[in-house]
mmCIF file of C-alpha atoms and ligand atoms in Angstrom:
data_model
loop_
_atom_site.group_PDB
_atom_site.id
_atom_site.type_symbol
_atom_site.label_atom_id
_atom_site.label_comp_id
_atom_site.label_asym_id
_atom_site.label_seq_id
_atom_site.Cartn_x
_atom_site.Cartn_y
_atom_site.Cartn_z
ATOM 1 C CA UNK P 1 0.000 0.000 0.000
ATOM 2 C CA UNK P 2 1.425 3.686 -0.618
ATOM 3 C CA UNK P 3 1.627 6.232 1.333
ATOM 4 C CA UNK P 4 0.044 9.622 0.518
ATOM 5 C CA UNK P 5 1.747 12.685 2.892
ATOM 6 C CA UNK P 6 -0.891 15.485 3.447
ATOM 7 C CA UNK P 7 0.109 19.033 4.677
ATOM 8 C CA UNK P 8 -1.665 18.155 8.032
ATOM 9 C CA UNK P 9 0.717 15.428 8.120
ATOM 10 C CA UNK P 10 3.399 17.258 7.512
ATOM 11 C CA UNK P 11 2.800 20.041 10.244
ATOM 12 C CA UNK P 12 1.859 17.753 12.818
ATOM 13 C CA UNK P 13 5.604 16.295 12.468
ATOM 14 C CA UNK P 14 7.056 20.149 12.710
ATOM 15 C CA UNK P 15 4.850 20.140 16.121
ATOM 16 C CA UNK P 16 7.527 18.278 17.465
ATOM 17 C CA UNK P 17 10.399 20.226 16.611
ATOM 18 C CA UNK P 18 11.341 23.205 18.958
ATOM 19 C CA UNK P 19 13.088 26.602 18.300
ATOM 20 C CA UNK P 20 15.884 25.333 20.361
ATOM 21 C CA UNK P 21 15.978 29.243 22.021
ATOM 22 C CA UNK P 22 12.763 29.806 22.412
ATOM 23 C CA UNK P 23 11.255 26.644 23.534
ATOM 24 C CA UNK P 24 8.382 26.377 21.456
ATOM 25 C CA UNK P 25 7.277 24.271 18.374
ATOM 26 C CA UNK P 26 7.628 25.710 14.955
ATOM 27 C CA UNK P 27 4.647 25.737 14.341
ATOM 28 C CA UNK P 28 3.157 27.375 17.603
ATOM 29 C CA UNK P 29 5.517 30.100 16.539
ATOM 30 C CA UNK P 30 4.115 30.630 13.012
ATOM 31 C CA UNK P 31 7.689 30.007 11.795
ATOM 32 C CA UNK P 32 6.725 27.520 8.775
ATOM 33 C CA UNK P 33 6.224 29.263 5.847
ATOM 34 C CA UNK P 34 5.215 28.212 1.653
ATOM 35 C CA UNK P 35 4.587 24.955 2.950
ATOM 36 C CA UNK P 36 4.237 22.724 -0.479
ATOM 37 C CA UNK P 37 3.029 18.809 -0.473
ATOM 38 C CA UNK P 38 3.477 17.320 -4.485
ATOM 39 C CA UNK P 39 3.185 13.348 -4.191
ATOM 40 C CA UNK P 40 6.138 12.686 -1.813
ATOM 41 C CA UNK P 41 8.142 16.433 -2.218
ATOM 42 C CA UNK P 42 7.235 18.104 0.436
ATOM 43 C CA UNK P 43 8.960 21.716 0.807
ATOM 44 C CA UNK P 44 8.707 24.626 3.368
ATOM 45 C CA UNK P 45 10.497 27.715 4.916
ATOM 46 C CA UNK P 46 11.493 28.235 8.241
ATOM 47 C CA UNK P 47 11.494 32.105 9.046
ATOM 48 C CA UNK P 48 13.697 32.147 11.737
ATOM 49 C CA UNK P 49 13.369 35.084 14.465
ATOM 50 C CA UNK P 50 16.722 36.281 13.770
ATOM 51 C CA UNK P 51 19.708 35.510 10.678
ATOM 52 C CA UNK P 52 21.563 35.675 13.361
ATOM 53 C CA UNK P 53 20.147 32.600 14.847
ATOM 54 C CA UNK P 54 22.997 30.201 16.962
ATOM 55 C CA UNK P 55 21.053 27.343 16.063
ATOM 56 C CA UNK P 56 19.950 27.596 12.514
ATOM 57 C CA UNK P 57 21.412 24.703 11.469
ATOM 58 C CA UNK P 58 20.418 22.333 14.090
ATOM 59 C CA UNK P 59 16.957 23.823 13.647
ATOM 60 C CA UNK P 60 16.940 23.405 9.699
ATOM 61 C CA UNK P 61 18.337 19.474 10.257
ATOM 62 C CA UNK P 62 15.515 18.666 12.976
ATOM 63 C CA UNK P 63 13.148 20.219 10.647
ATOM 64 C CA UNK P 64 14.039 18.073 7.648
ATOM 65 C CA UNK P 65 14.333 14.772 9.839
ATOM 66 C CA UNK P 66 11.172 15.135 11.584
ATOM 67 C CA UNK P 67 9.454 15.458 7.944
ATOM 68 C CA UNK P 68 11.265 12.703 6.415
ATOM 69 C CA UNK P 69 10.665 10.157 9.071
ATOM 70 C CA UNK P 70 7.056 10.766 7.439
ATOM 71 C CA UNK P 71 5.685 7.351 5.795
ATOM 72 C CA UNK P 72 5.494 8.468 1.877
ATOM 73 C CA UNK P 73 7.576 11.040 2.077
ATOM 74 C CA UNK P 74 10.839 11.379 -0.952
ATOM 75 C CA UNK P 75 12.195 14.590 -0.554
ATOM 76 C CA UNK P 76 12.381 17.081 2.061
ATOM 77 C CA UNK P 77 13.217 20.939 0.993
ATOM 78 C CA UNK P 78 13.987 23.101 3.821
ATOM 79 C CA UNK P 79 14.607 27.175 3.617
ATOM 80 C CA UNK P 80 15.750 29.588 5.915
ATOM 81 C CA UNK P 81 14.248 32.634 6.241
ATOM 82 C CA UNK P 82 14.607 35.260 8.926
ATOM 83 C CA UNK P 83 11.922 38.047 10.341
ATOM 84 C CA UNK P 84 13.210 40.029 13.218
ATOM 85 C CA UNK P 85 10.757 41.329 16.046
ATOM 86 C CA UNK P 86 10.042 44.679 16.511
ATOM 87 C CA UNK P 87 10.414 46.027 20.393
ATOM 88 C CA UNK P 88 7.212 47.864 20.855
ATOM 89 C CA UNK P 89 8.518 50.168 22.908
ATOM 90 C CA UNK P 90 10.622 51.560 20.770
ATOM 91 C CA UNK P 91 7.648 52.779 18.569
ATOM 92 C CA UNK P 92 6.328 53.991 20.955
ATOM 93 C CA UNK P 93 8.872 56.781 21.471
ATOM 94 C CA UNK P 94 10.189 57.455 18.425
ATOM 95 C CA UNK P 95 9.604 57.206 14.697
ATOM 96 C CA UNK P 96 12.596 55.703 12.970
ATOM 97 C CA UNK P 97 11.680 52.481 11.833
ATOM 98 C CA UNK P 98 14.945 50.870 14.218
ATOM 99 C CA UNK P 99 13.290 46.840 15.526
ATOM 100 C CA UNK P 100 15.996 46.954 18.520
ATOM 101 C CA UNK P 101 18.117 48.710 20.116
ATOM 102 C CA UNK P 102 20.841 46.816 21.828
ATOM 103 C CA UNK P 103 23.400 49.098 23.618
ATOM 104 C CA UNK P 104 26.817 48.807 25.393
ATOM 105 C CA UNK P 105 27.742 50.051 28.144
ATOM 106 C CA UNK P 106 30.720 49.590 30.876
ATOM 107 C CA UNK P 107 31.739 50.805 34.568
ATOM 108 C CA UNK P 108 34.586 52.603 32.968
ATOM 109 C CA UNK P 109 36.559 53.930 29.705
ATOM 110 C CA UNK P 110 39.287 52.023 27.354
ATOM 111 C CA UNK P 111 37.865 48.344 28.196
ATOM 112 C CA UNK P 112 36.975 47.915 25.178
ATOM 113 C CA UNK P 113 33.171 49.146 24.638
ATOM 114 C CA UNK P 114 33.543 50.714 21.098
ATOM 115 C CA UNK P 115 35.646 47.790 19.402
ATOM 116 C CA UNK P 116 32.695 45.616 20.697
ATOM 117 C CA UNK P 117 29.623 47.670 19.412
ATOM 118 C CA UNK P 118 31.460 48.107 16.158
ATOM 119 C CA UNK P 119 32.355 44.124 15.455
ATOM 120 C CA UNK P 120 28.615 43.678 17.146
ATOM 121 C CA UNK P 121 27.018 45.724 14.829
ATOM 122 C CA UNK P 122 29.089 44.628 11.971
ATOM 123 C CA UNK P 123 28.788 40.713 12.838
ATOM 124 C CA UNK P 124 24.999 40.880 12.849
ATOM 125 C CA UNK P 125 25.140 42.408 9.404
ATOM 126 C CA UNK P 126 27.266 39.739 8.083
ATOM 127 C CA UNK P 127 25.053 37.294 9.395
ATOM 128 C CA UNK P 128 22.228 39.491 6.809
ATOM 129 C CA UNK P 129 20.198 41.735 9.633
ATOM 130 C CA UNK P 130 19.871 45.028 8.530
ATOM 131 C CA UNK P 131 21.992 47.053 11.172
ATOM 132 C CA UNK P 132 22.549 50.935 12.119
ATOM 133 C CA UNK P 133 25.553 52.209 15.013
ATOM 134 C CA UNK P 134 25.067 55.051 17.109
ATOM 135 C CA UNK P 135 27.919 56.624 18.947
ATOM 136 C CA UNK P 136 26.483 58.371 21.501
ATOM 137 C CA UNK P 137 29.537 58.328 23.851
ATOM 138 C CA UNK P 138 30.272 62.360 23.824
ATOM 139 C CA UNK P 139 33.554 61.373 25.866
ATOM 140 C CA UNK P 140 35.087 59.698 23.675
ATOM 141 C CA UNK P 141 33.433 59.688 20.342
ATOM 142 C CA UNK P 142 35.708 57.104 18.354
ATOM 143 C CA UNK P 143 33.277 54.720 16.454
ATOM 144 C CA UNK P 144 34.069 56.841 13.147
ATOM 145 C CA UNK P 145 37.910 56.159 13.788
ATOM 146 C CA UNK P 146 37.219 52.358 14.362
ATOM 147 C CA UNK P 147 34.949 52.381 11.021
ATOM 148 C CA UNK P 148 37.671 54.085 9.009
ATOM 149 C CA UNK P 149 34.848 57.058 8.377
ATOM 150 C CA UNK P 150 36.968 60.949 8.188
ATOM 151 C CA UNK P 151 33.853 62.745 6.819
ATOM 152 C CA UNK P 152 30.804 63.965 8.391
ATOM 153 C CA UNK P 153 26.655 63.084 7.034
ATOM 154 C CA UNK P 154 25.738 64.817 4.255
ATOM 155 C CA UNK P 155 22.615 67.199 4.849
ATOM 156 C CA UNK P 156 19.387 66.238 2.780
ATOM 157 C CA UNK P 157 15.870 67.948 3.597
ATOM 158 C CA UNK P 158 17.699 69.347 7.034
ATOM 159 C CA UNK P 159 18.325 66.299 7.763
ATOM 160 C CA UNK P 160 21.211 64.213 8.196
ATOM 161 C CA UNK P 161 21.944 60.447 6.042
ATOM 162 C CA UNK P 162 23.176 58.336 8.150
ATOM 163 C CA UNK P 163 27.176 57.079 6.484
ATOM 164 C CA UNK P 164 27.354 53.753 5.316
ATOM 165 C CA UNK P 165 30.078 52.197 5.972
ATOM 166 C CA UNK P 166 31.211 48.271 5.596
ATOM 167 C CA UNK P 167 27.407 47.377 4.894
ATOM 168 C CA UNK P 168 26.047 49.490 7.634
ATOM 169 C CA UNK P 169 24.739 52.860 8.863
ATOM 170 C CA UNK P 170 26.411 54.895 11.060
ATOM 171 C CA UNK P 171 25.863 58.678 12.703
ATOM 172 C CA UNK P 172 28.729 59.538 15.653
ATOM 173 C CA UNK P 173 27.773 62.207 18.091
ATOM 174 C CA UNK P 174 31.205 63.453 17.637
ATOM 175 C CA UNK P 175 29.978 65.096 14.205
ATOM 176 C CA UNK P 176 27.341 67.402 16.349
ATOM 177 C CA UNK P 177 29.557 67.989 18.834
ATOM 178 C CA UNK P 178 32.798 70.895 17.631
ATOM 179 C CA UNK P 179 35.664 68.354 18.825
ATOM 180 C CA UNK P 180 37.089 69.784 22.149
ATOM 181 C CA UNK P 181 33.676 70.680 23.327
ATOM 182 C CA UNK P 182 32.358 67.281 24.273
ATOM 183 C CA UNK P 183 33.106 68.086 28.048
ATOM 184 C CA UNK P 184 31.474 71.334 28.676
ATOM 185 C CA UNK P 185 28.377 70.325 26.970
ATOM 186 C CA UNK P 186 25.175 70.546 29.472
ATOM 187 C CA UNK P 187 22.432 68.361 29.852
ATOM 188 C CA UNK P 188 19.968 70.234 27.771
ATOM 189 C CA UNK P 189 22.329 70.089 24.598
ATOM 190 C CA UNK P 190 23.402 66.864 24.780
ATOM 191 C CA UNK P 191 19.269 65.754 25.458
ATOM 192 C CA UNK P 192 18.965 67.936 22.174
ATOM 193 C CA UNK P 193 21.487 65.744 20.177
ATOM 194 C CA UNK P 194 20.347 62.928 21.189
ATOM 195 C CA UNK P 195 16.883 63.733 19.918
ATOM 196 C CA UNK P 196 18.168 64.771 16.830
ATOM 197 C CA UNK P 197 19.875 61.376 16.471
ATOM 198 C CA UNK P 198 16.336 59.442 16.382
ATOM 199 C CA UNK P 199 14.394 62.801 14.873
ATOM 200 C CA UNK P 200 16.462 64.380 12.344
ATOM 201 C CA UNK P 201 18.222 61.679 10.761
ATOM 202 C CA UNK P 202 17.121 59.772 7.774
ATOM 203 C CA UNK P 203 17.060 56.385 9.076
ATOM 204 C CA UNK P 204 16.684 53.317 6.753
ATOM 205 C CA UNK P 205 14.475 50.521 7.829
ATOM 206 C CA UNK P 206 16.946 48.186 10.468
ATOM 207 C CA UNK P 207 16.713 45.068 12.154
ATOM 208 C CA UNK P 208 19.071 46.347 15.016
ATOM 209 C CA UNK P 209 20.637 49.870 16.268
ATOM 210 C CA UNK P 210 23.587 49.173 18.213
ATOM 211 C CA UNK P 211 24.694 52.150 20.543
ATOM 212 C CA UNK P 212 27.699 53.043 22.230
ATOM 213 C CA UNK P 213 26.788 54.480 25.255
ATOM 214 C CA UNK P 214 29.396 56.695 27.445
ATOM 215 C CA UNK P 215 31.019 54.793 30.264
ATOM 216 C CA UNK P 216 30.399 54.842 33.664
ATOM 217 C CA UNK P 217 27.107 55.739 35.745
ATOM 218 C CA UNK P 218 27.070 59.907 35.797
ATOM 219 C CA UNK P 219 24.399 62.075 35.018
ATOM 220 C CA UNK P 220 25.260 62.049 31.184
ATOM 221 C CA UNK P 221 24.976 58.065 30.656
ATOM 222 C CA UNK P 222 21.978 58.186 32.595
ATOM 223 C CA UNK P 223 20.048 60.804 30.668
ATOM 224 C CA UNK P 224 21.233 59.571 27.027
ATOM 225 C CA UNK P 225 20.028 55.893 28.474
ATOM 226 C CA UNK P 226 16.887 57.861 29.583
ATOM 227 C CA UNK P 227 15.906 59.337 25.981
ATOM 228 C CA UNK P 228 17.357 56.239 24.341
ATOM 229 C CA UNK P 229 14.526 53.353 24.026
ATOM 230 C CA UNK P 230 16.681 50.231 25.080
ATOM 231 C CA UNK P 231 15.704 46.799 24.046
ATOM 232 C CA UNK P 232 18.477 45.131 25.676
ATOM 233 C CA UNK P 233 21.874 46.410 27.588
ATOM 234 C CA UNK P 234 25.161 44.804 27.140
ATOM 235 C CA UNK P 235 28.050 45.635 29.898
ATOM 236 C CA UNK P 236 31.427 44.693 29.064
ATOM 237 C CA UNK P 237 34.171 44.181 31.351
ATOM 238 C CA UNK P 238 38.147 43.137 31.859
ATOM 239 C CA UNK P 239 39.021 39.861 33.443
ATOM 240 C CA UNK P 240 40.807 41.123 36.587
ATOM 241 C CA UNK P 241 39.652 41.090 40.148
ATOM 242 C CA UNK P 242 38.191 44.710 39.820
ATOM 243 C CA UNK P 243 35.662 43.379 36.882
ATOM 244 C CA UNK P 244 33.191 42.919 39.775
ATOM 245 C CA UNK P 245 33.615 47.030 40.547
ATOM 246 C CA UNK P 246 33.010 47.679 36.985
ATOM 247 C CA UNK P 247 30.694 45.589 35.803
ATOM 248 C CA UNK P 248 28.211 46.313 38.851
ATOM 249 C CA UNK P 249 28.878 50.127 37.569
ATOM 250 C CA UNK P 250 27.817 49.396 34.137
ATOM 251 C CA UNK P 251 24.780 47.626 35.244
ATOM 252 C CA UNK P 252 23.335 49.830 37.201
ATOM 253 C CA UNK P 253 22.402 52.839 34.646
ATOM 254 C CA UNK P 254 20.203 50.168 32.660
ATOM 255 C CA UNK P 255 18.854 48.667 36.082
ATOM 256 C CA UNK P 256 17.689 52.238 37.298
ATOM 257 C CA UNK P 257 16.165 52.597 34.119
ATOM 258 C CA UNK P 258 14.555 49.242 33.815
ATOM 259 C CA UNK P 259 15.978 48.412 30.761
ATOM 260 C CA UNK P 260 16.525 44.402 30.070
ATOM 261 C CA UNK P 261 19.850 43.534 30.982
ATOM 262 C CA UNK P 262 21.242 40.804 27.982
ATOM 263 C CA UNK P 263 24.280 39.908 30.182
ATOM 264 C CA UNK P 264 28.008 40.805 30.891
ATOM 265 C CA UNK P 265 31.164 40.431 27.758
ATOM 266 C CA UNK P 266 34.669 39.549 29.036
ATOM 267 C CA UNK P 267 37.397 41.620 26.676
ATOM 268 C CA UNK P 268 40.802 41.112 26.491
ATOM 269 C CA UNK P 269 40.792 37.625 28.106
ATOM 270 C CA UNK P 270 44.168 35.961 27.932
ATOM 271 C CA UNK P 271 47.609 35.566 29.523
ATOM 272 C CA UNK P 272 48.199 39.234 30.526
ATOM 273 C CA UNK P 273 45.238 40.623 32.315
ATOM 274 C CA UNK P 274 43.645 36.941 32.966
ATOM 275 C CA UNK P 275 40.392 34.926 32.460
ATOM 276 C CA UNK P 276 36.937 34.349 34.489
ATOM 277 C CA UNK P 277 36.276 38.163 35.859
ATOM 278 C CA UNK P 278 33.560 38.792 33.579
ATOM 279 C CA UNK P 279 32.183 35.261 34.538
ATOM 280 C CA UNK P 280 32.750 35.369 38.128
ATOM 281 C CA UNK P 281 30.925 39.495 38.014
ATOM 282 C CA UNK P 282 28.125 37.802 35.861
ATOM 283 C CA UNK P 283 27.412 35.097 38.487
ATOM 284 C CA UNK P 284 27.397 37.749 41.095
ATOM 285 C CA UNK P 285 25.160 39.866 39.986
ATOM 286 C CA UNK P 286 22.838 37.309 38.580
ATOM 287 C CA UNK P 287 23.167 38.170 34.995
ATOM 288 C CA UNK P 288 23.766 35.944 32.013
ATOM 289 C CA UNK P 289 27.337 35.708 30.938
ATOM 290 C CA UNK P 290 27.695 35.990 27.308
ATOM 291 C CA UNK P 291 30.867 35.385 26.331
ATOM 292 C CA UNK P 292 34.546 36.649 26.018
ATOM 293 C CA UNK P 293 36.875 38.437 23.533
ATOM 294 C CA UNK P 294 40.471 37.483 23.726
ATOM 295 C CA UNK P 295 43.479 40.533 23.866
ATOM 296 C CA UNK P 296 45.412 39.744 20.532
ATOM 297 C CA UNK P 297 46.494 43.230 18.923
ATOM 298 C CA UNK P 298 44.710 42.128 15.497
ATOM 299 C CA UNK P 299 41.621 43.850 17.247
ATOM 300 C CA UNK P 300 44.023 46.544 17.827
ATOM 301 C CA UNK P 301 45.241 47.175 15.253
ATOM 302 C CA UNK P 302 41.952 46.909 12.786
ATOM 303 C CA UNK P 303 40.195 49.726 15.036
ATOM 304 C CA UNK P 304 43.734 51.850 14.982
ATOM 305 C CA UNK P 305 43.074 52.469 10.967
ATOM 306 C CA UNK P 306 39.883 51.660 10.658
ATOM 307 C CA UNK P 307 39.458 48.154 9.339
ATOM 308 C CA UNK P 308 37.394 46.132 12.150
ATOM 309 C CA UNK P 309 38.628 42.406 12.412
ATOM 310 C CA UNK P 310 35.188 40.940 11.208
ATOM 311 C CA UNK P 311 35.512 42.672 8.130
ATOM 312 C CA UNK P 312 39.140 41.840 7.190
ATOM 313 C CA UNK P 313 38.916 38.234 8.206
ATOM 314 C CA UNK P 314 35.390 37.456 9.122
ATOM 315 C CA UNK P 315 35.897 33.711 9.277
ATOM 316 C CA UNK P 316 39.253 33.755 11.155
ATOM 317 C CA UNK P 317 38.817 32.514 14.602
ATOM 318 C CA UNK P 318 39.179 35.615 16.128
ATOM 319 C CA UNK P 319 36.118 37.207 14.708
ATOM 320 C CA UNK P 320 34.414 33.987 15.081
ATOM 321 C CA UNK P 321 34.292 35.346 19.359
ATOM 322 C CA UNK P 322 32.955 38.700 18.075
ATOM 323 C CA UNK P 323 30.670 36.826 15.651
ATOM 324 C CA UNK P 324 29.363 34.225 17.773
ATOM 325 C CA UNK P 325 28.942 36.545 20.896
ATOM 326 C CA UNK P 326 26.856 38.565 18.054
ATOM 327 C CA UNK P 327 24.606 35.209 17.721
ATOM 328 C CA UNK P 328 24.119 35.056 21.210
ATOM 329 C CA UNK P 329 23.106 38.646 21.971
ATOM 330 C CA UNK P 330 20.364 38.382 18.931
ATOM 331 C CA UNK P 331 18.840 35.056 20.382
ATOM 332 C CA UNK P 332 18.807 37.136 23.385
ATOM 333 C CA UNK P 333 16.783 39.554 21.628
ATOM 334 C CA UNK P 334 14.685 37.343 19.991
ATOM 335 C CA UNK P 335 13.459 35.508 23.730
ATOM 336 C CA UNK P 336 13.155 39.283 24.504
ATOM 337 C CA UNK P 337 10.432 39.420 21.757
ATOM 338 C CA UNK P 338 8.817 36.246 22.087
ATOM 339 C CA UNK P 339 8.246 36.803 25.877
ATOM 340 C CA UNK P 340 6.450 40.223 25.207
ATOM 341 C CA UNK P 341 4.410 38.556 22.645
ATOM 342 C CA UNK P 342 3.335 36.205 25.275
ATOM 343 C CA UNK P 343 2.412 38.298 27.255
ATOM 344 C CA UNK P 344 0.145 40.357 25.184
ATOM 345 C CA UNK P 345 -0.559 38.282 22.101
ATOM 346 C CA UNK P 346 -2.174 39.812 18.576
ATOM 347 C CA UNK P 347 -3.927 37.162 17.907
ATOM 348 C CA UNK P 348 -4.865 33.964 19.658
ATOM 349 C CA UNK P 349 -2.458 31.206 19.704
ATOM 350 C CA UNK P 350 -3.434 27.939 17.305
ATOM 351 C CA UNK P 351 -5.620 25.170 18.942
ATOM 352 C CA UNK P 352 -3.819 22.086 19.283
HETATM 353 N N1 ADP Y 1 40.334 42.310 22.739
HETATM 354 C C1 ADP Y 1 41.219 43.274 22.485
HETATM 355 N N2 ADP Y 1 42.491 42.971 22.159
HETATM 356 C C2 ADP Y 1 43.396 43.962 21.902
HETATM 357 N N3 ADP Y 1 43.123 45.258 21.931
HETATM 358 C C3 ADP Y 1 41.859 45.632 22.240
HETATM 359 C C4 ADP Y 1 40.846 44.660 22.525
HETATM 360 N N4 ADP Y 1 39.699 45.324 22.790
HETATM 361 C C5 ADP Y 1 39.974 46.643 22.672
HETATM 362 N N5 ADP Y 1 41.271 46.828 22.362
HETATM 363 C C6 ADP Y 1 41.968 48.107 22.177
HETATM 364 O O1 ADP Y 1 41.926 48.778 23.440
HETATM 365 C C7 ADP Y 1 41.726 50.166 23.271
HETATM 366 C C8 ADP Y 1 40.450 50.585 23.993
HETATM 367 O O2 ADP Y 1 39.337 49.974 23.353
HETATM 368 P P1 ADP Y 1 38.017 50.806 23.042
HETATM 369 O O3 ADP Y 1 37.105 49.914 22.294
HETATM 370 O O4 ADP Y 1 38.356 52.116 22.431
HETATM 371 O O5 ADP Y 1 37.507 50.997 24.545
HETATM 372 P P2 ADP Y 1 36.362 51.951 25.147
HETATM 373 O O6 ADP Y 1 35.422 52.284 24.044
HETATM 374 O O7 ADP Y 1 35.769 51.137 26.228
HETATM 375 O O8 ADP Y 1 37.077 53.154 25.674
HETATM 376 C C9 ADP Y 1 41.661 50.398 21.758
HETATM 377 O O9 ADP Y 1 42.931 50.748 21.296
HETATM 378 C C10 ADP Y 1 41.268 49.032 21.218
HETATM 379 O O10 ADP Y 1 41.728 48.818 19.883
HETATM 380 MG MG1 MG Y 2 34.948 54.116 23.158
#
């Protein structure tokens, strides 16, 4: 007797296959997509909450077994497609169309906080999410230096386009601010440029806005925080014994604010300053630990003139820690998402 596989069929098997982050079935989660049944070719998409998934592959392979194991079935074609969530909040309070905004932040300066928001921003592009970079540290505003960028936005309609630069787009505070100035700035101009940042630039559509946020927990860090809509906050930290200091300094801007703390990065892990402070700091303060960038003076060197490590050799092993801890700050994102959607859904969830 032969088998005939129906699309019923078909989705009941992808019932049993979870999106290994967020803990769910595919199909609870709407992810199966162009589902086709012909005889015993049976082909579908899998949009994916992020391109920047961790587990795409595992997820894609599970898919594709689960269907084959199907009596009848020939051929299984899986795709992979991506549609990142949109953080509500964020509309709320501004009208760029930016999905998330993940930003960095640390207890203190030269740790390393730009050369991770740039690879960040520019590993999540790679990985196809469309992706804009906001320096908004008025200390020290050196993304532009670390993106190899020497000119400021052009003007258009009174307002500023964003510069595009290794596949993403970029806008430095340090081009509002006349260099020197940074430090007498008050309040009420800074609150201005930060305004101007989400209100007078032209903005493309993006998946994720990655900000560099000054270091430390004074009045400026908090009030750029304040006006900035935060999906999710990143700290990063050293991996000596005063990590712990610093890290609990970083945190505590996004935890007076509310905003959802992703976790803790270790930078410049290795023989000279050490390993496990970054850990040991996220397991104190009961935050996730994300990961850790070794000191080599490739990263060095790339932000000195301009040429960021993932883009001169994205698949070395070296970018593969900016590029995986990239992976595991979108998945963050994407639980992020999924949890708010639980909690107020659109529409109800599928029967069965
Ligand atoms: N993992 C690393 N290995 C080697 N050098 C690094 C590493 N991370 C950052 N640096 C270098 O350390 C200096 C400070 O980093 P930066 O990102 O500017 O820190 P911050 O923005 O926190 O002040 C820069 O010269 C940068 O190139
Ligand atoms: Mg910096």
């Amino acid at each position: 007797m032969s088998h005939t596989v129906t699309e019923t069929q078909v989705l009941d098997a992808l019932r049993t296959v979870q999106d290994l982050d967020l803990h769910k079935d595919l199909v609870t989660l709407k992810m199966i997509r162009d589902l086709k049944v012909k005889k015993g070719k049976v082909s579908f998409t899998v949009v994916l909450t992020t391109p920047s998934c961790p587990l795409k592959d595992q997820i894609r392979n599970n898919a594709k077994a689960a269907v084959e194991a199907l009596p009848g079935v020939t051929e299984v074609n899986v795709k992979l497609d991506a549609a990142v969530g949109a953080d509500k909040k964020i509309q709320e309070k501004i009208a760029a169309p930016i999905k998330n905004i993940i930003a960095v932040a640390s207890g203190k300066g030269g740790v390393g906080k730009t050369t991770l928001a740039v690879n960040l921003a520019l590993s999540l592009a790679l990985d196809g999410a469309k992706v804009g970079l906001m320096d908004a540290d008025i200390y020290g505003p050196n993304v532009p230096i670390m993106m190899g960028v020497d000119h400021p936005p052009r003007v258009k309609d009174r307002k500023l386009i964003p510069i595009k630069a290794y596949g993403i787009s970029m806008i430095s505070i340090g081009f509002l601010v006349p260099p020197g100035q940074a430090l007498v700035w008050r309040g009420p101009m800074l609150h201005n440029a930060i305004k101007q940042f989400f209100n007078d630039v032209t903005w493309e559509p993006m998946d994720y806005m990655v900000v560099d946020l000054p270091p430390g927990t004074g009045d400026v860090p908090l009030s750029l925080a304040q006006l900035v809509p935060i999906s999710g906050g990143i700290v990063i930290t050293t991996p000596q014994e005063v990590a712990l200091t610093d890290a609990r300094r970083g945190l505590s801007a996004f935890q007076t604010l509310k905003v959802p703390v992703l976790g803790i990065v270790e930078n410049m892990s290795g023989e000279i300053f050490g390993v496990g402070g970054g850990e040991h700091a996220a397991e104190e303060l009961h935050v996730p630990f994300l990961g850790r960038i070794p000191l080599d003076k490739r990263i060095r060197e790339g932000g000195d003139v301009g040429q960021p490590l993932v883009v001169t050799e994205p698949d070395s092993e070296l970018a593969q820690s900016f590029r995986s801890l990239a992976r595991t700050i979108a998945a963050a994102v994407s639980v992020l998402r999924s949890r708010e959607s639980e909690s107020n859904p659109d529409e109800p969830e599928p029967k069965g």
